[in-house]
mmCIF file with all atom_site columns, C-alpha atoms in Angstrom:
data_model
loop_
_atom_site.group_PDB
_atom_site.id
_atom_site.type_symbol
_atom_site.label_atom_id
_atom_site.label_alt_id
_atom_site.label_comp_id
_atom_site.label_asym_id
_atom_site.label_entity_id
_atom_site.label_seq_id
_atom_site.pdbx_PDB_ins_code
_atom_site.Cartn_x
_atom_site.Cartn_y
_atom_site.Cartn_z
_atom_site.occupancy
_atom_site.B_iso_or_equiv
_atom_site.pdbx_formal_charge
_atom_site.auth_seq_id
_atom_site.auth_comp_id
_atom_site.auth_asym_id
_atom_site.auth_atom_id
_atom_site.pdbx_PDB_model_num
ATOM 1   C CA . MET R 1 1   ? 15.234  -15.174 -89.255  1.00 0.00 ? 158 MET R CA 1
ATOM 2   C CA . LEU R 1 2   ? 12.441  -17.162 -90.791  1.00 0.00 ? 159 LEU R CA 1
ATOM 3   C CA . MET R 1 3   ? 11.411  -19.115 -87.731  1.00 0.00 ? 160 MET R CA 1
ATOM 4   C CA . PRO R 1 4   ? 10.461  -16.910 -84.804  1.00 0.00 ? 161 PRO R CA 1
ATOM 5   C CA . SER R 1 5   ? 12.690  -17.032 -81.770  1.00 0.00 ? 162 SER R CA 1
ATOM 6   C CA . GLN R 1 6   ? 11.471  -18.302 -78.421  1.00 0.00 ? 163 GLN R CA 1
ATOM 7   C CA . GLY R 1 7   ? 9.237   -15.822 -76.640  1.00 0.00 ? 164 GLY R CA 1
ATOM 8   C CA . VAL R 1 8   ? 8.056   -14.048 -79.810  1.00 0.00 ? 165 VAL R CA 1
ATOM 9   C CA . ARG R 1 9   ? 4.295   -13.575 -79.957  1.00 0.00 ? 166 ARG R CA 1
ATOM 10  C CA . ILE R 1 10  ? 2.676   -15.502 -82.849  1.00 0.00 ? 167 ILE R CA 1
ATOM 11  C CA . LEU R 1 11  ? -0.875  -14.643 -83.948  1.00 0.00 ? 168 LEU R CA 1
ATOM 12  C CA . VAL R 1 12  ? -2.874  -16.581 -86.544  1.00 0.00 ? 169 VAL R CA 1
ATOM 13  C CA . ALA R 1 13  ? -5.627  -14.661 -88.339  1.00 0.00 ? 170 ALA R CA 1
ATOM 14  C CA . THR R 1 14  ? -8.414  -17.226 -88.380  1.00 0.00 ? 171 THR R CA 1
ATOM 15  C CA . LYS R 1 15  ? -10.315 -15.845 -91.398  1.00 0.00 ? 172 LYS R CA 1
ATOM 16  C CA . PRO R 1 16  ? -8.887  -16.476 -94.886  1.00 0.00 ? 173 PRO R CA 1
ATOM 17  C CA . VAL R 1 17  ? -7.421  -13.391 -96.578  1.00 0.00 ? 174 VAL R CA 1
ATOM 18  C CA . ASP R 1 18  ? -6.935  -12.275 -100.185 1.00 0.00 ? 175 ASP R CA 1
ATOM 19  C CA . PHE R 1 19  ? -3.553  -13.755 -101.091 1.00 0.00 ? 176 PHE R CA 1
ATOM 20  C CA . ARG R 1 20  ? -2.909  -11.071 -103.706 1.00 0.00 ? 177 ARG R CA 1
ATOM 21  C CA . LYS R 1 21  ? -2.083  -8.751  -100.798 1.00 0.00 ? 178 LYS R CA 1
ATOM 22  C CA . GLY R 1 22  ? 1.563   -7.919  -100.226 1.00 0.00 ? 179 GLY R CA 1
ATOM 23  C CA . HIS R 1 23  ? 3.448   -6.369  -97.313  1.00 0.00 ? 180 HIS R CA 1
ATOM 24  C CA . ASP R 1 24  ? 1.366   -3.182  -97.087  1.00 0.00 ? 181 ASP R CA 1
ATOM 25  C CA . GLY R 1 25  ? -1.986  -4.895  -97.609  1.00 0.00 ? 182 GLY R CA 1
ATOM 26  C CA . LEU R 1 26  ? -1.281  -7.473  -94.908  1.00 0.00 ? 183 LEU R CA 1
ATOM 27  C CA . ALA R 1 27  ? 0.014   -4.776  -92.530  1.00 0.00 ? 184 ALA R CA 1
ATOM 28  C CA . ALA R 1 28  ? -3.264  -2.895  -93.084  1.00 0.00 ? 185 ALA R CA 1
ATOM 29  C CA . LEU R 1 29  ? -5.205  -6.095  -92.272  1.00 0.00 ? 186 LEU R CA 1
ATOM 30  C CA . VAL R 1 30  ? -3.210  -6.508  -89.068  1.00 0.00 ? 187 VAL R CA 1
ATOM 31  C CA . GLN R 1 31  ? -4.370  -3.041  -88.020  1.00 0.00 ? 188 GLN R CA 1
ATOM 32  C CA . SER R 1 32  ? -7.979  -3.211  -89.216  1.00 0.00 ? 189 SER R CA 1
ATOM 33  C CA . MET R 1 33  ? -8.921  -6.876  -88.804  1.00 0.00 ? 190 MET R CA 1
ATOM 34  C CA . LEU R 1 34  ? -6.815  -7.800  -85.775  1.00 0.00 ? 191 LEU R CA 1
ATOM 35  C CA . ALA R 1 35  ? -6.482  -4.378  -84.087  1.00 0.00 ? 192 ALA R CA 1
ATOM 36  C CA . GLU R 1 36  ? -2.738  -4.986  -83.687  1.00 0.00 ? 193 GLU R CA 1
ATOM 37  C CA . ASP R 1 37  ? 0.401   -3.019  -84.547  1.00 0.00 ? 194 ASP R CA 1
ATOM 38  C CA . PRO R 1 38  ? 2.323   -4.747  -87.369  1.00 0.00 ? 195 PRO R CA 1
ATOM 39  C CA . PHE R 1 39  ? 5.582   -3.045  -86.339  1.00 0.00 ? 196 PHE R CA 1
ATOM 40  C CA . THR R 1 40  ? 6.078   -4.653  -82.904  1.00 0.00 ? 197 THR R CA 1
ATOM 41  C CA . GLY R 1 41  ? 7.901   -7.856  -83.894  1.00 0.00 ? 198 GLY R CA 1
ATOM 42  C CA . THR R 1 42  ? 4.807   -10.027 -83.467  1.00 0.00 ? 199 THR R CA 1
ATOM 43  C CA . VAL R 1 43  ? 4.615   -12.746 -86.128  1.00 0.00 ? 200 VAL R CA 1
ATOM 44  C CA . PHE R 1 44  ? 1.295   -12.678 -88.014  1.00 0.00 ? 201 PHE R CA 1
ATOM 45  C CA . VAL R 1 45  ? 0.185   -15.800 -89.899  1.00 0.00 ? 202 VAL R CA 1
ATOM 46  C CA . PHE R 1 46  ? -2.465  -15.590 -92.630  1.00 0.00 ? 203 PHE R CA 1
ATOM 47  C CA . ARG R 1 47  ? -4.320  -18.386 -94.413  1.00 0.00 ? 204 ARG R CA 1
ATOM 48  C CA . SER R 1 48  ? -5.678  -18.676 -97.921  1.00 0.00 ? 205 SER R CA 1
ATOM 49  C CA . LYS R 1 49  ? -9.196  -19.797 -98.780  1.00 0.00 ? 206 LYS R CA 1
ATOM 50  C CA . ARG R 1 50  ? -7.831  -23.057 -100.192 1.00 0.00 ? 207 ARG R CA 1
ATOM 51  C CA . ALA R 1 51  ? -6.072  -23.855 -96.853  1.00 0.00 ? 208 ALA R CA 1
ATOM 52  C CA . ASP R 1 52  ? -2.933  -25.074 -98.656  1.00 0.00 ? 209 ASP R CA 1
ATOM 53  C CA . ARG R 1 53  ? -1.103  -21.730 -98.429  1.00 0.00 ? 210 ARG R CA 1
ATOM 54  C CA . LEU R 1 54  ? 0.070   -19.431 -95.686  1.00 0.00 ? 211 LEU R CA 1
ATOM 55  C CA . LYS R 1 55  ? 1.760   -16.059 -95.479  1.00 0.00 ? 212 LYS R CA 1
ATOM 56  C CA . ILE R 1 56  ? 3.791   -14.801 -92.558  1.00 0.00 ? 213 ILE R CA 1
ATOM 57  C CA . LEU R 1 57  ? 4.365   -11.108 -91.860  1.00 0.00 ? 214 LEU R CA 1
ATOM 58  C CA . PHE R 1 58  ? 6.621   -9.599  -89.210  1.00 0.00 ? 215 PHE R CA 1
ATOM 59  C CA . TRP R 1 59  ? 8.742   -6.528  -88.520  1.00 0.00 ? 216 TRP R CA 1
ATOM 60  C CA . ASP R 1 60  ? 12.424  -7.388  -88.024  1.00 0.00 ? 217 ASP R CA 1
ATOM 61  C CA . GLY R 1 61  ? 13.500  -3.947  -86.826  1.00 0.00 ? 218 GLY R CA 1
ATOM 62  C CA . SER R 1 62  ? 14.443  -2.563  -90.231  1.00 0.00 ? 219 SER R CA 1
ATOM 63  C CA . GLY R 1 63  ? 11.579  -3.642  -92.493  1.00 0.00 ? 220 GLY R CA 1
ATOM 64  C CA . LEU R 1 64  ? 8.525   -5.812  -92.968  1.00 0.00 ? 221 LEU R CA 1
ATOM 65  C CA . VAL R 1 65  ? 9.339   -9.429  -93.822  1.00 0.00 ? 222 VAL R CA 1
ATOM 66  C CA . MET R 1 66  ? 6.816   -11.576 -95.692  1.00 0.00 ? 223 MET R CA 1
ATOM 67  C CA . ALA R 1 67  ? 7.161   -15.310 -96.283  1.00 0.00 ? 224 ALA R CA 1
ATOM 68  C CA . TYR R 1 68  ? 4.858   -17.502 -98.362  1.00 0.00 ? 225 TYR R CA 1
ATOM 69  C CA . LYS R 1 69  ? 4.444   -21.281 -98.262  1.00 0.00 ? 226 LYS R CA 1
ATOM 70  C CA . ARG R 1 70  ? 2.319   -23.607 -100.344 1.00 0.00 ? 227 ARG R CA 1
ATOM 71  C CA . LEU R 1 71  ? 1.876   -27.281 -99.470  1.00 0.00 ? 228 LEU R CA 1
ATOM 72  C CA . GLU R 1 72  ? 2.003   -29.466 -102.562 1.00 0.00 ? 229 GLU R CA 1
ATOM 73  C CA . GLU R 1 73  ? -0.001  -32.520 -101.529 1.00 0.00 ? 230 GLU R CA 1
ATOM 74  C CA . SER R 1 74  ? -2.087  -31.578 -98.511  1.00 0.00 ? 231 SER R CA 1
ATOM 75  C CA . THR R 1 75  ? -3.550  -28.664 -96.585  1.00 0.00 ? 232 THR R CA 1
ATOM 76  C CA . PHE R 1 76  ? -2.570  -26.924 -93.381  1.00 0.00 ? 233 PHE R CA 1
ATOM 77  C CA . THR R 1 77  ? -4.545  -27.634 -90.214  1.00 0.00 ? 234 THR R CA 1
ATOM 78  C CA . TRP R 1 78  ? -6.141  -24.291 -89.392  1.00 0.00 ? 235 TRP R CA 1
ATOM 79  C CA . PRO R 1 79  ? -8.101  -23.089 -86.370  1.00 0.00 ? 236 PRO R CA 1
ATOM 80  C CA . ALA R 1 80  ? -11.857 -22.655 -86.792  1.00 0.00 ? 237 ALA R CA 1
ATOM 81  C CA . ILE R 1 81  ? -12.802 -19.643 -88.921  1.00 0.00 ? 238 ILE R CA 1
ATOM 82  C CA . ARG R 1 82  ? -14.054 -16.775 -86.775  1.00 0.00 ? 239 ARG R CA 1
ATOM 83  C CA . ASP R 1 83  ? -13.279 -13.104 -86.231  1.00 0.00 ? 240 ASP R CA 1
ATOM 84  C CA . GLY R 1 84  ? -9.943  -12.171 -84.763  1.00 0.00 ? 241 GLY R CA 1
ATOM 85  C CA . ALA R 1 85  ? -6.825  -14.182 -84.160  1.00 0.00 ? 242 ALA R CA 1
ATOM 86  C CA . MET R 1 86  ? -5.519  -16.916 -81.950  1.00 0.00 ? 243 MET R CA 1
ATOM 87  C CA . THR R 1 87  ? -2.103  -17.252 -80.350  1.00 0.00 ? 244 THR R CA 1
ATOM 88  C CA . LEU R 1 88  ? 0.201   -20.177 -81.040  1.00 0.00 ? 245 LEU R CA 1
ATOM 89  C CA . ASN R 1 89  ? 3.352   -21.011 -79.143  1.00 0.00 ? 246 ASN R CA 1
ATOM 90  C CA . ARG R 1 90  ? 6.549   -21.602 -81.097  1.00 0.00 ? 247 ARG R CA 1
ATOM 91  C CA . ALA R 1 91  ? 6.227   -25.412 -81.110  1.00 0.00 ? 248 ALA R CA 1
ATOM 92  C CA . GLN R 1 92  ? 2.647   -25.180 -82.412  1.00 0.00 ? 249 GLN R CA 1
ATOM 93  C CA . PHE R 1 93  ? 3.729   -22.673 -85.076  1.00 0.00 ? 250 PHE R CA 1
ATOM 94  C CA . GLU R 1 94  ? 6.568   -24.949 -86.237  1.00 0.00 ? 251 GLU R CA 1
ATOM 95  C CA . ALA R 1 95  ? 4.106   -27.862 -86.507  1.00 0.00 ? 252 ALA R CA 1
ATOM 96  C CA . LEU R 1 96  ? 1.640   -25.727 -88.481  1.00 0.00 ? 253 LEU R CA 1
ATOM 97  C CA . PHE R 1 97  ? 4.413   -24.483 -90.802  1.00 0.00 ? 254 PHE R CA 1
ATOM 98  C CA . ALA R 1 98  ? 5.553   -28.091 -91.400  1.00 0.00 ? 255 ALA R CA 1
ATOM 99  C CA . GLY R 1 99  ? 2.003   -29.113 -92.343  1.00 0.00 ? 256 GLY R CA 1
ATOM 100 C CA . LEU R 1 100 ? 1.474   -31.107 -89.145  1.00 0.00 ? 257 LEU R CA 1
ATOM 101 C CA . ASP R 1 101 ? -1.507  -30.959 -86.807  1.00 0.00 ? 258 ASP R CA 1
ATOM 102 C CA . TRP R 1 102 ? -0.443  -28.201 -84.397  1.00 0.00 ? 259 TRP R CA 1
ATOM 103 C CA . ARG R 1 103 ? -3.342  -29.059 -82.065  1.00 0.00 ? 260 ARG R CA 1
ATOM 104 C CA . ARG R 1 104 ? -1.433  -32.150 -80.912  1.00 0.00 ? 261 ARG R CA 1
ATOM 105 C CA . VAL R 1 105 ? 1.634   -30.135 -79.864  1.00 0.00 ? 262 VAL R CA 1
ATOM 106 C CA . ARG R 1 106 ? 2.055   -29.081 -76.256  1.00 0.00 ? 263 ARG R CA 1
ATOM 107 C CA . SER R 1 107 ? 5.022   -27.137 -74.969  1.00 0.00 ? 264 SER R CA 1
ATOM 108 C CA . LEU R 1 108 ? 6.657   -28.329 -71.805  1.00 0.00 ? 265 LEU R CA 1
ATOM 109 C CA . GLU R 1 109 ? 6.139   -25.875 -69.017  1.00 0.00 ? 266 GLU R CA 1
ATOM 110 C CA . ALA R 1 110 ? 9.471   -25.766 -67.253  1.00 0.00 ? 267 ALA R CA 1
ATOM 111 C CA . ARG R 1 111 ? 9.372   -24.471 -63.719  1.00 0.00 ? 268 ARG R CA 1
ATOM 112 C CA . ARG R 1 112 ? 12.269  -22.489 -62.454  1.00 0.00 ? 269 ARG R CA 1
ATOM 113 C CA . PRO R 1 113 ? 14.406  -24.778 -60.278  1.00 0.00 ? 270 PRO R CA 1
ATOM 114 C CA . ALA R 1 114 ? 14.631  -24.046 -56.586  1.00 0.00 ? 271 ALA R CA 1
ATOM 115 C CA . VAL R 1 115 ? 18.022  -22.950 -55.328  1.00 0.00 ? 272 VAL R CA 1
ATOM 116 C CA . ALA R 1 116 ? 19.561  -25.415 -52.871  1.00 0.00 ? 273 ALA R CA 1
ATOM 117 C CA . GLU R 1 117 ? 20.638  -23.798 -49.634  1.00 0.00 ? 274 GLU R CA 1
#
């Protein structure tokens, strides 16, 4: 699974991180910088200083998975740099990962249909 399934929590660390960090270093950042548990299945997205790279870290139930992406001719659209993280929904995450402006993506809020009597 590279793309998170529907309903999975996705957190973007808004401050750039040292991209030399691997699985353990990013897991430590999740705990120290974001005050989160890296072993819950939450997808954590990290940005580089140059804004053209991202790393994804998540626990799949048997190990930590890390993915890395570099855009060749542009940069990712990132949230404003501040402490902490922000949540993205799956559609916003997919737009970010594709190099699109995730801020323009809105998920449809489907209401549960009423049962006809």
